[in-house]
PDB file of C-alpha atoms in Angstrom:
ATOM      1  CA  UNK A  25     -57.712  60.212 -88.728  1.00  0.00           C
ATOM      2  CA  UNK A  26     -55.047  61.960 -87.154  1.00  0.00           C
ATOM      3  CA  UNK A  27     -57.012  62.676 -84.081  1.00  0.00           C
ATOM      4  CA  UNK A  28     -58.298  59.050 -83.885  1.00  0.00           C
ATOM      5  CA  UNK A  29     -54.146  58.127 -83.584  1.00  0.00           C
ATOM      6  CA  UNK A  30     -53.553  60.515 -81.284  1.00  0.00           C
ATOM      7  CA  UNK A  31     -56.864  59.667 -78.907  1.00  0.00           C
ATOM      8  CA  UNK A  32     -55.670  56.440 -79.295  1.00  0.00           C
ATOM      9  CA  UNK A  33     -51.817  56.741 -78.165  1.00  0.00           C
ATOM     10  CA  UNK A  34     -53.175  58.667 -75.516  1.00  0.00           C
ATOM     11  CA  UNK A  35     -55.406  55.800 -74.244  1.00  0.00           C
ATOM     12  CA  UNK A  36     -52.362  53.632 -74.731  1.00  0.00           C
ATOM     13  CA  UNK A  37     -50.021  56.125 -72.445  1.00  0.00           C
ATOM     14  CA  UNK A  38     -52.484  56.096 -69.973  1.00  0.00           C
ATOM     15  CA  UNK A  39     -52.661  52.523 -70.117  1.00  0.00           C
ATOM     16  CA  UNK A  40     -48.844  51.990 -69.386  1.00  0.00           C
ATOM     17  CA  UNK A  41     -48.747  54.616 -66.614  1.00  0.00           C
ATOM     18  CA  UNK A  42     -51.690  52.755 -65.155  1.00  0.00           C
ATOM     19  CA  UNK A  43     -49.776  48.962 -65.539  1.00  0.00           C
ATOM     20  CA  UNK A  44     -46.969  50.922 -64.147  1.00  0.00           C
ATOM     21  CA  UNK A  45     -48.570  51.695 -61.213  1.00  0.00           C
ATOM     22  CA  UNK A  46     -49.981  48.766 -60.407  1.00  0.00           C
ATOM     23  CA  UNK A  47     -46.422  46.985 -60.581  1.00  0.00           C
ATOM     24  CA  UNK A  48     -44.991  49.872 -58.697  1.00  0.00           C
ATOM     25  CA  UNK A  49     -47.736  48.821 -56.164  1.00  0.00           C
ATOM     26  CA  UNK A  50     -47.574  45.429 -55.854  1.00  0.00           C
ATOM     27  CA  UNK A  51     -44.090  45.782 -55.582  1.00  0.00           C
ATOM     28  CA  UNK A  52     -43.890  48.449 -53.203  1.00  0.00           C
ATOM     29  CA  UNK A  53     -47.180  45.856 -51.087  1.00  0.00           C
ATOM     30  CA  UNK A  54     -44.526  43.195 -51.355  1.00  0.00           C
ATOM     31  CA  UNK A  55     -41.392  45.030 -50.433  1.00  0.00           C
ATOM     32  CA  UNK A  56     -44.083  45.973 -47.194  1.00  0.00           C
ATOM     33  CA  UNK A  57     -44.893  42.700 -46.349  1.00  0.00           C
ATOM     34  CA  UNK A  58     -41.248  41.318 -46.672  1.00  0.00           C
ATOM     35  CA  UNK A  59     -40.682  42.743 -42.775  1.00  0.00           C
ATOM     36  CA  UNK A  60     -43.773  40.860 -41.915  1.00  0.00           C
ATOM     37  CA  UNK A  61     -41.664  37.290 -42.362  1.00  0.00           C
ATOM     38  CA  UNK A  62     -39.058  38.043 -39.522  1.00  0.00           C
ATOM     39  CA  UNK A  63     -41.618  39.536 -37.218  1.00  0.00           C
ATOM     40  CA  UNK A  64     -43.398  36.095 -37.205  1.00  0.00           C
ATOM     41  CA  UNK A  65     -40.129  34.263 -36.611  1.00  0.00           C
ATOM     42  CA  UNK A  66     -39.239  36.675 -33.851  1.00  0.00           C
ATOM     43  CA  UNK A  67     -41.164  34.557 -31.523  1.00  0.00           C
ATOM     44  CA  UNK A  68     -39.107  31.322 -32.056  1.00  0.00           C
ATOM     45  CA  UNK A  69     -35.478  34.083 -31.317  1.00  0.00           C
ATOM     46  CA  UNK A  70     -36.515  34.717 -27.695  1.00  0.00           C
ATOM     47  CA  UNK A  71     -37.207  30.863 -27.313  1.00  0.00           C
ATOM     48  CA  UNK A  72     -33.369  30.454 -28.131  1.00  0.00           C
ATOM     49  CA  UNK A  73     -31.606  32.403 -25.106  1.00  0.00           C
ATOM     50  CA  UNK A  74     -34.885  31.591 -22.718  1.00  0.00           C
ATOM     51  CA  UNK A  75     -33.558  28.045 -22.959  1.00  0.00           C
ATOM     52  CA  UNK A  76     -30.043  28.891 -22.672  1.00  0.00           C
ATOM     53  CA  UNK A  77     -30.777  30.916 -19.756  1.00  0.00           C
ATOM     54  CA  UNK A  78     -32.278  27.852 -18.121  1.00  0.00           C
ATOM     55  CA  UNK A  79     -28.852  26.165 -18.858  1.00  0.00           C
ATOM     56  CA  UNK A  80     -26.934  29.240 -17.193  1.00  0.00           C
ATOM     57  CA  UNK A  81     -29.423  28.872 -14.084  1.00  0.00           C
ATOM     58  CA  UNK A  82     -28.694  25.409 -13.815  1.00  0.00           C
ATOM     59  CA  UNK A  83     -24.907  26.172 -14.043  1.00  0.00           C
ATOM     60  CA  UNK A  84     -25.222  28.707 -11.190  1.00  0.00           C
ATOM     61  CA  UNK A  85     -26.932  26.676  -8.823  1.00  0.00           C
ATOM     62  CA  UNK A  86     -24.333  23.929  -9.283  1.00  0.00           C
ATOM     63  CA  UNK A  87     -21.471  26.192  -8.755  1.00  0.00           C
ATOM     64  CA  UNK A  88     -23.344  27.555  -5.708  1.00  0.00           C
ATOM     65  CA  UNK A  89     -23.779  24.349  -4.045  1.00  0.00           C
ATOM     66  CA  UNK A  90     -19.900  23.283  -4.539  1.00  0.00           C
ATOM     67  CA  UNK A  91     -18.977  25.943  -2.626  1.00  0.00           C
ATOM     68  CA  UNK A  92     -21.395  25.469   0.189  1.00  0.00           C
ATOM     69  CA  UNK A  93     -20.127  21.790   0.696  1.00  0.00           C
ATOM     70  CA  UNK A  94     -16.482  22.897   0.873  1.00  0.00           C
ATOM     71  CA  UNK A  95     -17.551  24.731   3.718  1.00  0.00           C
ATOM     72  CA  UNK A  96     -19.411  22.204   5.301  1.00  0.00           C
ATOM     73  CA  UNK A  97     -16.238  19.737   5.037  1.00  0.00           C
ATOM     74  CA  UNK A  98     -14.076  23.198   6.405  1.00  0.00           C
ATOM     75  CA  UNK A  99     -16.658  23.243   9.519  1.00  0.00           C
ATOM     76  CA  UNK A 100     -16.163  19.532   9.791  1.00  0.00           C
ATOM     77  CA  UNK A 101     -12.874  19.721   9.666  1.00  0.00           C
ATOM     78  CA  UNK A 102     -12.241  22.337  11.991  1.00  0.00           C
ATOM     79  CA  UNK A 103     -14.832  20.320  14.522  1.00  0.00           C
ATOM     80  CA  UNK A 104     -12.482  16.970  14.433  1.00  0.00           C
ATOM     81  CA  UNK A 105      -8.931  19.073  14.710  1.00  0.00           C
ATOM     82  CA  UNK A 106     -10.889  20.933  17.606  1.00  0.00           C
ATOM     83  CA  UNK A 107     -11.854  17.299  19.446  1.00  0.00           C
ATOM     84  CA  UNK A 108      -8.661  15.745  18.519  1.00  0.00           C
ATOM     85  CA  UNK A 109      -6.770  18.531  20.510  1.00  0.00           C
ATOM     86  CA  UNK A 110      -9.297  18.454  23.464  1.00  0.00           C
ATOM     87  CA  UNK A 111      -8.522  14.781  23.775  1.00  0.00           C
ATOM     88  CA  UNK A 112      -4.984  14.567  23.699  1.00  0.00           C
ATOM     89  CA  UNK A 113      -4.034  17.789  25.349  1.00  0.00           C
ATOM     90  CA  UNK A 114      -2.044  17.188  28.600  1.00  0.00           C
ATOM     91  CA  UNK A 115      -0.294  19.505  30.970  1.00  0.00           C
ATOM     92  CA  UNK A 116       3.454  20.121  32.030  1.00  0.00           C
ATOM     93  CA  UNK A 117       5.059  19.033  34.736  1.00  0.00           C
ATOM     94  CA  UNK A 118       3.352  19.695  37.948  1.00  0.00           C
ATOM     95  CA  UNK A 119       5.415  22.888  40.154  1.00  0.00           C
ATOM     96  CA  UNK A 120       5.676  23.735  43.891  1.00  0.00           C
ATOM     97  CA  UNK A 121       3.520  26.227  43.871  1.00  0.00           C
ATOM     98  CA  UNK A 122       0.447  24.667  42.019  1.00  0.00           C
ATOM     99  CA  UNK A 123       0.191  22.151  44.514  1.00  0.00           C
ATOM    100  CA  UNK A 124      -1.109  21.979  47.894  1.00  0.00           C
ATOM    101  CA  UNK A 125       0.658  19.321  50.147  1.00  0.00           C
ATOM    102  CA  UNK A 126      -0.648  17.876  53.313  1.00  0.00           C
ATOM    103  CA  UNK A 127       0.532  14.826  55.468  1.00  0.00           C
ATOM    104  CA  UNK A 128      -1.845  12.389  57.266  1.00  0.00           C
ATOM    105  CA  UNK A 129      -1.839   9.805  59.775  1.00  0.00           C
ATOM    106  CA  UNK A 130      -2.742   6.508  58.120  1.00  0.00           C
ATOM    107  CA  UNK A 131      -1.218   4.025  60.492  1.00  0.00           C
ATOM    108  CA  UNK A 132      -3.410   1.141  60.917  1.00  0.00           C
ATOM    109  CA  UNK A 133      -3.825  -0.502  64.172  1.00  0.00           C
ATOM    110  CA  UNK A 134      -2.207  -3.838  64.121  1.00  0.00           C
ATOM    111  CA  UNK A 135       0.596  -2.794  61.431  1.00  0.00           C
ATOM    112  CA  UNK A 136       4.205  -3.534  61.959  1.00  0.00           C
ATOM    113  CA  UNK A 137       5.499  -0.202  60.844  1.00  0.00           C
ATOM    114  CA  UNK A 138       3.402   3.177  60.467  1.00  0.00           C
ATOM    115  CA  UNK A 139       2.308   5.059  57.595  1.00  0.00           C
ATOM    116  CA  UNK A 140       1.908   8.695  56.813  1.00  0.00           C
ATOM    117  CA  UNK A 141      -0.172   9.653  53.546  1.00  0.00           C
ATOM    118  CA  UNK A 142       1.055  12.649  51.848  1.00  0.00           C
ATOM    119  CA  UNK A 143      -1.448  14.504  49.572  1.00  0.00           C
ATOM    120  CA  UNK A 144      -0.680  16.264  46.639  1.00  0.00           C
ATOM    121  CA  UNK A 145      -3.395  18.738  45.409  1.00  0.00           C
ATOM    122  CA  UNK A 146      -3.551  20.459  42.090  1.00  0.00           C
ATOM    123  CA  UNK A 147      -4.662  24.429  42.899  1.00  0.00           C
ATOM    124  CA  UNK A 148      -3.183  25.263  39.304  1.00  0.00           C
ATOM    125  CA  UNK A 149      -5.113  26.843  36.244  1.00  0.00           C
ATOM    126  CA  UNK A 150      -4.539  22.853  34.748  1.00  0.00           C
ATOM    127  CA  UNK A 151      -3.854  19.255  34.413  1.00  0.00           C
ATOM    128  CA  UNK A 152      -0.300  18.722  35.337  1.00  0.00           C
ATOM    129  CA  UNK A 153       1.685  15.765  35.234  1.00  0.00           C
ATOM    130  CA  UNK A 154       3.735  13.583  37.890  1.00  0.00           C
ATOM    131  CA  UNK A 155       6.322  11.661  38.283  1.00  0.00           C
ATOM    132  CA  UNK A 156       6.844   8.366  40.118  1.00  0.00           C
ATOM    133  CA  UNK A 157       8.368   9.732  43.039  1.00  0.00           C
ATOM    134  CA  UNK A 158       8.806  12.498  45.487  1.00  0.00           C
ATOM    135  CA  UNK A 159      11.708  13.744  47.280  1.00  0.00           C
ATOM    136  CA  UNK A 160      10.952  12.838  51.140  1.00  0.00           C
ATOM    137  CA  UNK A 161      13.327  13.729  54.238  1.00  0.00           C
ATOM    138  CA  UNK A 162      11.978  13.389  57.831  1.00  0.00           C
ATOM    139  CA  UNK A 163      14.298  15.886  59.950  1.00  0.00           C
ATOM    140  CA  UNK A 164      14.631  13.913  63.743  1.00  0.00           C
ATOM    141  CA  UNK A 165      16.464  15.233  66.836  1.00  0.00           C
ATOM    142  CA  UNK A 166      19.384  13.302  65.604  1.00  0.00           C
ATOM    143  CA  UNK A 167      19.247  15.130  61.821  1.00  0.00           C
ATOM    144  CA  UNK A 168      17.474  13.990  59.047  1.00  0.00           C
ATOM    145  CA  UNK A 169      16.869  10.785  57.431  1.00  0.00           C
ATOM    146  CA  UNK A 170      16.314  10.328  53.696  1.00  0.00           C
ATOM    147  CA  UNK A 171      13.476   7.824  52.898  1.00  0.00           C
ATOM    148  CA  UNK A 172      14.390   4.950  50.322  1.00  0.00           C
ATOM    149  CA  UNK A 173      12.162   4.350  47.358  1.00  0.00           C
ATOM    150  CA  UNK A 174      10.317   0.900  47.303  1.00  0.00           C
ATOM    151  CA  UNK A 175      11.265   0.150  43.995  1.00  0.00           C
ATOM    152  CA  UNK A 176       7.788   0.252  42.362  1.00  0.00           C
ATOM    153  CA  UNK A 177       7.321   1.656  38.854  1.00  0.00           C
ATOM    154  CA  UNK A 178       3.691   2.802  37.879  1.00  0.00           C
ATOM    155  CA  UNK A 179       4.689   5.560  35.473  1.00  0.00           C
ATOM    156  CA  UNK A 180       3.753   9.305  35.884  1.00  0.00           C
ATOM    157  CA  UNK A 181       0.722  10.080  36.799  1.00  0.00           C
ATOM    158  CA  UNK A 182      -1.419  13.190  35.375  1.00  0.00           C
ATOM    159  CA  UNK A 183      -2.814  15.651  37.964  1.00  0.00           C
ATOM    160  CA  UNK A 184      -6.242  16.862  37.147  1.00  0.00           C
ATOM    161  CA  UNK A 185      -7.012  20.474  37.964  1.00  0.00           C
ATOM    162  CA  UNK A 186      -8.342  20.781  41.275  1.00  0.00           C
ATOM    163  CA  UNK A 187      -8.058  17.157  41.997  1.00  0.00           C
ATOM    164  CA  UNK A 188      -5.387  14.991  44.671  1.00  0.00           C
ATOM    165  CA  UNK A 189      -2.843  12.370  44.596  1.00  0.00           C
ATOM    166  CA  UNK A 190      -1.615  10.393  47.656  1.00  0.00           C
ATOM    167  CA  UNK A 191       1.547   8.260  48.086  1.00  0.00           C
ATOM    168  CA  UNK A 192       2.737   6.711  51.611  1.00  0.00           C
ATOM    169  CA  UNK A 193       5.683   7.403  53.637  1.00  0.00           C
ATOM    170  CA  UNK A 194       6.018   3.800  55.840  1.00  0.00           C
ATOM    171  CA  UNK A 195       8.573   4.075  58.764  1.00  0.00           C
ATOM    172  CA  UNK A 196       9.657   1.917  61.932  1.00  0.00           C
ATOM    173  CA  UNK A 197       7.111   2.396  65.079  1.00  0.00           C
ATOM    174  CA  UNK A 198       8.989   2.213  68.183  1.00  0.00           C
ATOM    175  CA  UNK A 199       8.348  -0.075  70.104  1.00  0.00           C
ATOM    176  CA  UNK A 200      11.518  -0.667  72.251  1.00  0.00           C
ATOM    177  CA  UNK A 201       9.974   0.987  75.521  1.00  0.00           C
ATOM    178  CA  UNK A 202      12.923   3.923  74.801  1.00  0.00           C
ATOM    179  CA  UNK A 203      12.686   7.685  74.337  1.00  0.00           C
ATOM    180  CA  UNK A 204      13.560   7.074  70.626  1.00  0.00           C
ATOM    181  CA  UNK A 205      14.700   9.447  68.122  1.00  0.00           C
ATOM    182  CA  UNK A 206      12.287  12.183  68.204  1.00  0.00           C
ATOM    183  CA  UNK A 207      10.500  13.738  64.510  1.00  0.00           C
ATOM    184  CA  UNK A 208      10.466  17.058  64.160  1.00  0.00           C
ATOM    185  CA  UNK A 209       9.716  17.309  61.002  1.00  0.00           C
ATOM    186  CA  UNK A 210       8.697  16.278  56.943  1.00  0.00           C
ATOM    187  CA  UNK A 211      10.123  17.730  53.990  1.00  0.00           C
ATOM    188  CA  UNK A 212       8.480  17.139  50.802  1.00  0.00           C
ATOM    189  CA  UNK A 213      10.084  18.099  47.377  1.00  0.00           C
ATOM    190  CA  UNK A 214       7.361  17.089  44.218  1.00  0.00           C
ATOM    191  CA  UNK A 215       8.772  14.805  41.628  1.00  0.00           C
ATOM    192  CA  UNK A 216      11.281  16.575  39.008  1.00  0.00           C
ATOM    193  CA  UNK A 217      11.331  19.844  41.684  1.00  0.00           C
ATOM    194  CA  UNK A 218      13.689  21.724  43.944  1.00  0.00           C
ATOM    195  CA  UNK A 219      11.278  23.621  45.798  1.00  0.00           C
ATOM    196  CA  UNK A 220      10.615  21.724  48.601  1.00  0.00           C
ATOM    197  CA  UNK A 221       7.671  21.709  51.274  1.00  0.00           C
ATOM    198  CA  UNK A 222       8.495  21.512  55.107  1.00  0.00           C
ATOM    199  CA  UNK A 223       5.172  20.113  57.598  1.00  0.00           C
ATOM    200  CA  UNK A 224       4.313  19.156  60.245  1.00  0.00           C
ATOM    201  CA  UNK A 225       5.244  15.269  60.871  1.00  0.00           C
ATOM    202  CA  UNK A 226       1.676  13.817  61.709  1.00  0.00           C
ATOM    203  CA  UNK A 227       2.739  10.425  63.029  1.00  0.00           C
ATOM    204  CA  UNK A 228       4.236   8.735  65.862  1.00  0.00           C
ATOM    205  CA  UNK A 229       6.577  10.992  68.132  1.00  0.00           C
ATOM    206  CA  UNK A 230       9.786   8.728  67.811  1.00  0.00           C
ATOM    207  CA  UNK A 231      11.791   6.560  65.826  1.00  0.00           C
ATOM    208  CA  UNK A 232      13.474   3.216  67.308  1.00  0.00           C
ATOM    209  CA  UNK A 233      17.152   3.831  67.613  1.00  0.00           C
ATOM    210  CA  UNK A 234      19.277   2.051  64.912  1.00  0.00           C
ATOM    211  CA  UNK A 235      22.675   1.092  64.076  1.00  0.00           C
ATOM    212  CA  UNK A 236      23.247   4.012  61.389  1.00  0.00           C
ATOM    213  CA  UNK A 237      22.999   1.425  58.815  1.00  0.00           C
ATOM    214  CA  UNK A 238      20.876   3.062  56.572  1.00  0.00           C
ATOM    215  CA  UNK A 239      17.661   5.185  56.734  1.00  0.00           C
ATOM    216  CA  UNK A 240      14.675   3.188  57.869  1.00  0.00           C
ATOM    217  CA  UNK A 241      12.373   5.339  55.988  1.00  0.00           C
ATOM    218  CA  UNK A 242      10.465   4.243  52.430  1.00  0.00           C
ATOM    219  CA  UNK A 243       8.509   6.324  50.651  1.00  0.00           C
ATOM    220  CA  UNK A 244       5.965   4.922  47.469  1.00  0.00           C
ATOM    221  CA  UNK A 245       5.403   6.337  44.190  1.00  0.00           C
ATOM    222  CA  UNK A 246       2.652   8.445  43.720  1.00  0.00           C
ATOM    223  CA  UNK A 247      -0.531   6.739  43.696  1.00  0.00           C
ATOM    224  CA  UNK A 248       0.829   4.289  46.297  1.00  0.00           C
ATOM    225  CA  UNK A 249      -1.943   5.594  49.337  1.00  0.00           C
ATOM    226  CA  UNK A 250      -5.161   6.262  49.127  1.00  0.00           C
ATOM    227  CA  UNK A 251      -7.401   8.930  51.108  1.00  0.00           C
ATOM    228  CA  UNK A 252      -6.990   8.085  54.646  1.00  0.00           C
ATOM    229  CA  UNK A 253      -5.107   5.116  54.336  1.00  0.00           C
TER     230      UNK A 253
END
């Protein structure tokens, strides 16, 4: 009997160590799968910052376009201030020596008095600006005679580089059958200058002789003759 019991509480150890086991196993095969779970969710992580990447793409591409039209308004900008200047821009008064100044003959046959065109010629590096008249003195054998404005008011006129202005210089012809008061001379001082311009007088040889009642000379404003006449 006594080796019956003890054959039978050995069966019945071996028994528990073997239910032992087999918890200890399907514990330890759960406690091994548990891992499993997250790694099939790990698929669905990645999906999260993929789509906020997309958003962060989008947000880069906006910001890079805002600063690409501020530049294209800068550009635009900088094109209208550069026309605006172009446009308005206008030169200082025109000087002695950026002009070229000639005298003419432009008496017409027929006309009571005679003419002489003076031309004024820009040779400066640019536009320049005139105004209405010039200083004019013709120098005669009896001394010189200032001429008298004609009263016209055109405004100042702006010299383009390279380009000419005329005005006329009208005085008496003589016609008397007398030697006259012989021209010697024509000095020319630009408008707002002191430098003046002496040449050679290009008209008639004499002036009738007058009373000494005031100079018989006129000059216009610039603009008043044109080329040749």
């Amino acid at each position: 009997m006594r080796l019956h019991k003890l054959t039978f509480a050995a069966v019945a150890v071996a028994a528990g160590l073997t239910l032992t086991a087999c918890q200890n196993g399907e514990d330890g095969a759960a406690r091994g799968s548990a891992p499993a779970a997250p790694a099939a969710s790990t698929p669905s992580t990645p999906s999260t910052p993929s789509s906020s990447g997309g958003g962060s793409s989008a947000g880069s591409a906006n910001q890079g376009s805002g600063p690409g039209s501020a530049g294209t308004s800068s550009n635009g900008k900088g094109t209208a201030a550069g026309a605006g200047s172009g446009g308005s821009a206008k030169g200082g008064k025109c000087r002695t020596d950026d002009l070229e100044i000639t005298a003419s003959d432009s008496t017409v046959g027929g006309d009571a008095e005679g003419t002489v065109a003076v031309q004024l010629k820009n040779r400066g590096s640019g536009d320049c600006t005139l105004s209405e008249y010039a200083g004019v003195d013709v120098k005669t054998s009896a001394g010189s005679l200032s001429a008298k404005r004609t009263g016209e008011h055109p405004g100042p006129a702006v010299l383009k580089k390279g380009t000419s202005v005329y005005f006329g210089v009208n005085y008496p012809l003589n016609t008397s059958g007398g030697s006259g008061v012989r021209i010697t001379g024509l000095v020319v001082t630009p408008p707002d200058e002191t430098k003046p311009v002496t040449l050679a007088w290009p008209g008639a040889a004499t002036l009738p002789v007058t009373d000494g009642s005031g100079s018989p000379i006129k000059v216009g404003p610039i603009g008043s003759a044109g080329q040749g006449g």
